[in-house]
GROMACS .gro file of C-alpha atoms in nm:
model
  188
    1UNK     CA    1   1.006  -5.001  -2.667
    2UNK     CA    2   0.982  -4.698  -2.899
    3UNK     CA    3   0.739  -4.857  -3.140
    4UNK     CA    4   0.496  -4.940  -2.859
    5UNK     CA    5   0.525  -4.585  -2.719
    6UNK     CA    6   0.447  -4.442  -3.066
    7UNK     CA    7   0.142  -4.665  -3.102
    8UNK     CA    8   0.022  -4.565  -2.755
    9UNK     CA    9   0.074  -4.194  -2.832
   10UNK     CA   10  -0.122  -4.216  -3.159
   11UNK     CA   11  -0.403  -4.405  -2.982
   12UNK     CA   12  -0.419  -4.131  -2.716
   13UNK     CA   13  -0.435  -3.863  -2.986
   14UNK     CA   14  -0.718  -4.047  -3.165
   15UNK     CA   15  -0.910  -4.077  -2.837
   16UNK     CA   16  -0.865  -3.704  -2.764
   17UNK     CA   17  -0.982  -3.615  -3.115
   18UNK     CA   18  -1.283  -3.849  -3.085
   19UNK     CA   19  -1.375  -3.694  -2.750
   20UNK     CA   20  -1.343  -3.336  -2.879
   21UNK     CA   21  -1.534  -3.413  -3.199
   22UNK     CA   22  -1.820  -3.568  -3.000
   23UNK     CA   23  -1.880  -3.226  -2.840
   24UNK     CA   24  -2.133  -3.033  -3.054
   25UNK     CA   25  -2.008  -2.698  -2.923
   26UNK     CA   26  -1.683  -2.528  -3.022
   27UNK     CA   27  -1.404  -2.690  -2.816
   28UNK     CA   28  -1.027  -2.655  -2.791
   29UNK     CA   29  -0.717  -2.737  -2.587
   30UNK     CA   30  -0.419  -2.500  -2.541
   31UNK     CA   31  -0.079  -2.541  -2.379
   32UNK     CA   32   0.059  -2.311  -2.106
   33UNK     CA   33   0.182  -2.063  -2.369
   34UNK     CA   34  -0.161  -2.032  -2.528
   35UNK     CA   35  -0.074  -2.242  -2.834
   36UNK     CA   36  -0.353  -2.462  -2.964
   37UNK     CA   37  -0.296  -2.833  -2.905
   38UNK     CA   38  -0.628  -2.951  -3.050
   39UNK     CA   39  -0.960  -2.817  -3.178
   40UNK     CA   40  -1.279  -2.997  -3.272
   41UNK     CA   41  -1.478  -3.000  -3.596
   42UNK     CA   42  -1.721  -2.737  -3.463
   43UNK     CA   43  -1.423  -2.503  -3.411
   44UNK     CA   44  -1.302  -2.570  -3.765
   45UNK     CA   45  -1.647  -2.508  -3.912
   46UNK     CA   46  -1.721  -2.192  -3.712
   47UNK     CA   47  -1.387  -2.020  -3.773
   48UNK     CA   48  -1.314  -2.180  -4.113
   49UNK     CA   49  -0.971  -2.305  -4.004
   50UNK     CA   50  -0.847  -2.659  -4.047
   51UNK     CA   51  -0.685  -2.825  -3.748
   52UNK     CA   52  -0.359  -2.809  -3.945
   53UNK     CA   53  -0.395  -2.427  -3.967
   54UNK     CA   54  -0.451  -2.394  -3.592
   55UNK     CA   55  -0.225  -2.640  -3.408
   56UNK     CA   56   0.082  -2.467  -3.261
   57UNK     CA   57  -0.059  -2.118  -3.316
   58UNK     CA   58  -0.187  -1.865  -3.063
   59UNK     CA   59  -0.497  -1.649  -3.069
   60UNK     CA   60  -0.279  -1.360  -3.190
   61UNK     CA   61  -0.199  -1.563  -3.503
   62UNK     CA   62  -0.566  -1.637  -3.576
   63UNK     CA   63  -0.796  -1.361  -3.453
   64UNK     CA   64  -0.822  -0.980  -3.462
   65UNK     CA   65  -0.599  -0.810  -3.198
   66UNK     CA   66  -0.877  -0.707  -2.956
   67UNK     CA   67  -1.030  -1.054  -2.960
   68UNK     CA   68  -0.690  -1.224  -2.926
   69UNK     CA   69  -0.596  -1.006  -2.625
   70UNK     CA   70  -0.927  -1.087  -2.453
   71UNK     CA   71  -0.886  -1.462  -2.512
   72UNK     CA   72  -0.525  -1.457  -2.389
   73UNK     CA   73  -0.619  -1.259  -2.075
   74UNK     CA   74  -0.891  -1.514  -1.991
   75UNK     CA   75  -0.644  -1.800  -2.042
   76UNK     CA   76  -0.386  -1.631  -1.814
   77UNK     CA   77  -0.649  -1.577  -1.547
   78UNK     CA   78  -0.753  -1.944  -1.557
   79UNK     CA   79  -0.388  -2.058  -1.546
   80UNK     CA   80  -0.289  -1.822  -1.264
   81UNK     CA   81  -0.595  -1.887  -1.048
   82UNK     CA   82  -0.621  -2.257  -1.125
   83UNK     CA   83  -0.997  -2.199  -1.136
   84UNK     CA   84  -1.246  -2.241  -1.418
   85UNK     CA   85  -1.432  -1.942  -1.561
   86UNK     CA   86  -1.765  -1.899  -1.732
   87UNK     CA   87  -1.858  -1.583  -1.922
   88UNK     CA   88  -2.143  -1.473  -2.144
   89UNK     CA   89  -2.083  -1.217  -2.415
   90UNK     CA   90  -2.273  -1.057  -2.698
   91UNK     CA   91  -2.134  -1.055  -3.051
   92UNK     CA   92  -2.245  -0.966  -3.401
   93UNK     CA   93  -2.230  -1.248  -3.652
   94UNK     CA   94  -2.347  -1.189  -4.009
   95UNK     CA   95  -2.527  -0.876  -3.891
   96UNK     CA   96  -2.725  -1.062  -3.623
   97UNK     CA   97  -2.678  -1.034  -3.248
   98UNK     CA   98  -2.561  -1.359  -3.089
   99UNK     CA   99  -2.499  -1.451  -2.727
  100UNK     CA  100  -2.206  -1.682  -2.657
  101UNK     CA  101  -2.122  -1.867  -2.335
  102UNK     CA  102  -1.755  -1.954  -2.291
  103UNK     CA  103  -1.628  -2.198  -2.029
  104UNK     CA  104  -1.254  -2.233  -1.972
  105UNK     CA  105  -1.088  -2.474  -1.729
  106UNK     CA  106  -0.724  -2.536  -1.638
  107UNK     CA  107  -0.555  -2.852  -1.763
  108UNK     CA  108  -0.327  -2.992  -1.492
  109UNK     CA  109  -0.001  -3.182  -1.520
  110UNK     CA  110   0.089  -3.496  -1.320
  111UNK     CA  111   0.183  -3.276  -1.021
  112UNK     CA  112  -0.153  -3.093  -1.028
  113UNK     CA  113  -0.012  -2.764  -1.158
  114UNK     CA  114  -0.197  -2.583  -1.442
  115UNK     CA  115  -0.023  -2.658  -1.773
  116UNK     CA  116  -0.283  -2.537  -2.022
  117UNK     CA  117  -0.649  -2.466  -2.075
  118UNK     CA  118  -0.951  -2.641  -2.223
  119UNK     CA  119  -1.245  -2.443  -2.349
  120UNK     CA  120  -1.596  -2.474  -2.484
  121UNK     CA  121  -1.802  -2.200  -2.648
  122UNK     CA  122  -2.172  -2.236  -2.722
  123UNK     CA  123  -2.439  -2.021  -2.879
  124UNK     CA  124  -2.694  -1.935  -2.607
  125UNK     CA  125  -2.890  -1.682  -2.814
  126UNK     CA  126  -3.211  -1.887  -2.796
  127UNK     CA  127  -3.195  -1.908  -2.418
  128UNK     CA  128  -3.121  -1.536  -2.382
  129UNK     CA  129  -3.414  -1.446  -2.610
  130UNK     CA  130  -3.649  -1.668  -2.406
  131UNK     CA  131  -3.529  -1.513  -2.079
  132UNK     CA  132  -3.588  -1.163  -2.216
  133UNK     CA  133  -3.934  -1.260  -2.343
  134UNK     CA  134  -4.020  -1.394  -1.995
  135UNK     CA  135  -3.899  -1.071  -1.828
  136UNK     CA  136  -4.105  -0.865  -2.074
  137UNK     CA  137  -4.415  -1.079  -2.012
  138UNK     CA  138  -4.376  -1.050  -1.634
  139UNK     CA  139  -4.343  -0.672  -1.662
  140UNK     CA  140  -4.655  -0.649  -1.881
  141UNK     CA  141  -4.852  -0.858  -1.629
  142UNK     CA  142  -4.728  -0.644  -1.338
  143UNK     CA  143  -4.832  -0.324  -1.518
  144UNK     CA  144  -5.171  -0.469  -1.617
  145UNK     CA  145  -5.245  -0.574  -1.259
  146UNK     CA  146  -5.140  -0.234  -1.134
  147UNK     CA  147  -5.350  -0.045  -1.390
  148UNK     CA  148  -5.654  -0.267  -1.332
  149UNK     CA  149  -5.612  -0.223  -0.956
  150UNK     CA  150  -5.650  -0.598  -0.902
  151UNK     CA  151  -5.443  -0.870  -0.744
  152UNK     CA  152  -5.362  -1.233  -0.803
  153UNK     CA  153  -5.324  -1.541  -0.592
  154UNK     CA  154  -5.207  -1.893  -0.654
  155UNK     CA  155  -5.248  -2.209  -0.445
  156UNK     CA  156  -5.053  -2.530  -0.500
  157UNK     CA  157  -5.284  -2.792  -0.349
  158UNK     CA  158  -5.010  -3.054  -0.353
  159UNK     CA  159  -4.760  -2.856  -0.145
  160UNK     CA  160  -4.995  -2.618   0.032
  161UNK     CA  161  -4.799  -2.317  -0.094
  162UNK     CA  162  -4.995  -1.996  -0.149
  163UNK     CA  163  -4.859  -1.688  -0.323
  164UNK     CA  164  -5.041  -1.359  -0.364
  165UNK     CA  165  -4.960  -1.011  -0.479
  166UNK     CA  166  -5.089  -0.689  -0.625
  167UNK     CA  167  -5.409  -0.549  -0.473
  168UNK     CA  168  -5.501  -0.894  -0.336
  169UNK     CA  169  -5.207  -0.851  -0.101
  170UNK     CA  170  -5.330  -0.505   0.000
  171UNK     CA  171  -5.663  -0.650   0.116
  172UNK     CA  172  -5.498  -0.901   0.348
  173UNK     CA  173  -5.167  -0.743   0.456
  174UNK     CA  174  -5.178  -0.378   0.354
  175UNK     CA  175  -4.894  -0.435   0.106
  176UNK     CA  176  -4.907  -0.496  -0.268
  177UNK     CA  177  -4.577  -0.693  -0.266
  178UNK     CA  178  -4.579  -1.062  -0.352
  179UNK     CA  179  -4.622  -1.274  -0.038
  180UNK     CA  180  -4.589  -1.646   0.018
  181UNK     CA  181  -4.719  -1.874   0.289
  182UNK     CA  182  -4.797  -2.240   0.343
  183UNK     CA  183  -5.120  -2.403   0.451
  184UNK     CA  184  -5.202  -2.764   0.513
  185UNK     CA  185  -5.247  -2.998   0.220
  186UNK     CA  186  -5.591  -3.017   0.068
  187UNK     CA  187  -5.774  -3.345   0.117
  188UNK     CA  188  -6.023  -3.439  -0.147
   0.00000   0.00000   0.00000
């Protein structure tokens, strides 16, 4: 019955939209030709396009040429390989540096063949800044230990793990590289 099929199709579309809109990151679905099938609210807000402006269009219709070519190449790679991809990239937004993680996966038809792509993009700037701050802190500590000509050691009483490095390592092994060993658990 046609009426029942139409109702079922509309219900499926509402479910897909509800699922996409529940994702806080930018999310989209594309067909095998790279045309947008669906985008979520986060996509609309970030790029200032309505779903109506996007559906049926390709990246070349929506984005600057360099960006559109990069997006299309990633989509082709995912479709041809049948494998997901994850990439981190740096971009300028409103004069500020931002880090973006993009995950793209193939959508498969009933026979298991790739017939489109699904993607999510998220701002990972906070994580990247924290990772850089940790690397900087570790480097400052390494230089301070080296300049002070001292070493460090650490013992985890619960696991029995011991780690040592710097000049402390030189006293015991003749090397200032970080070493690890295990001793029996402490009994208190």
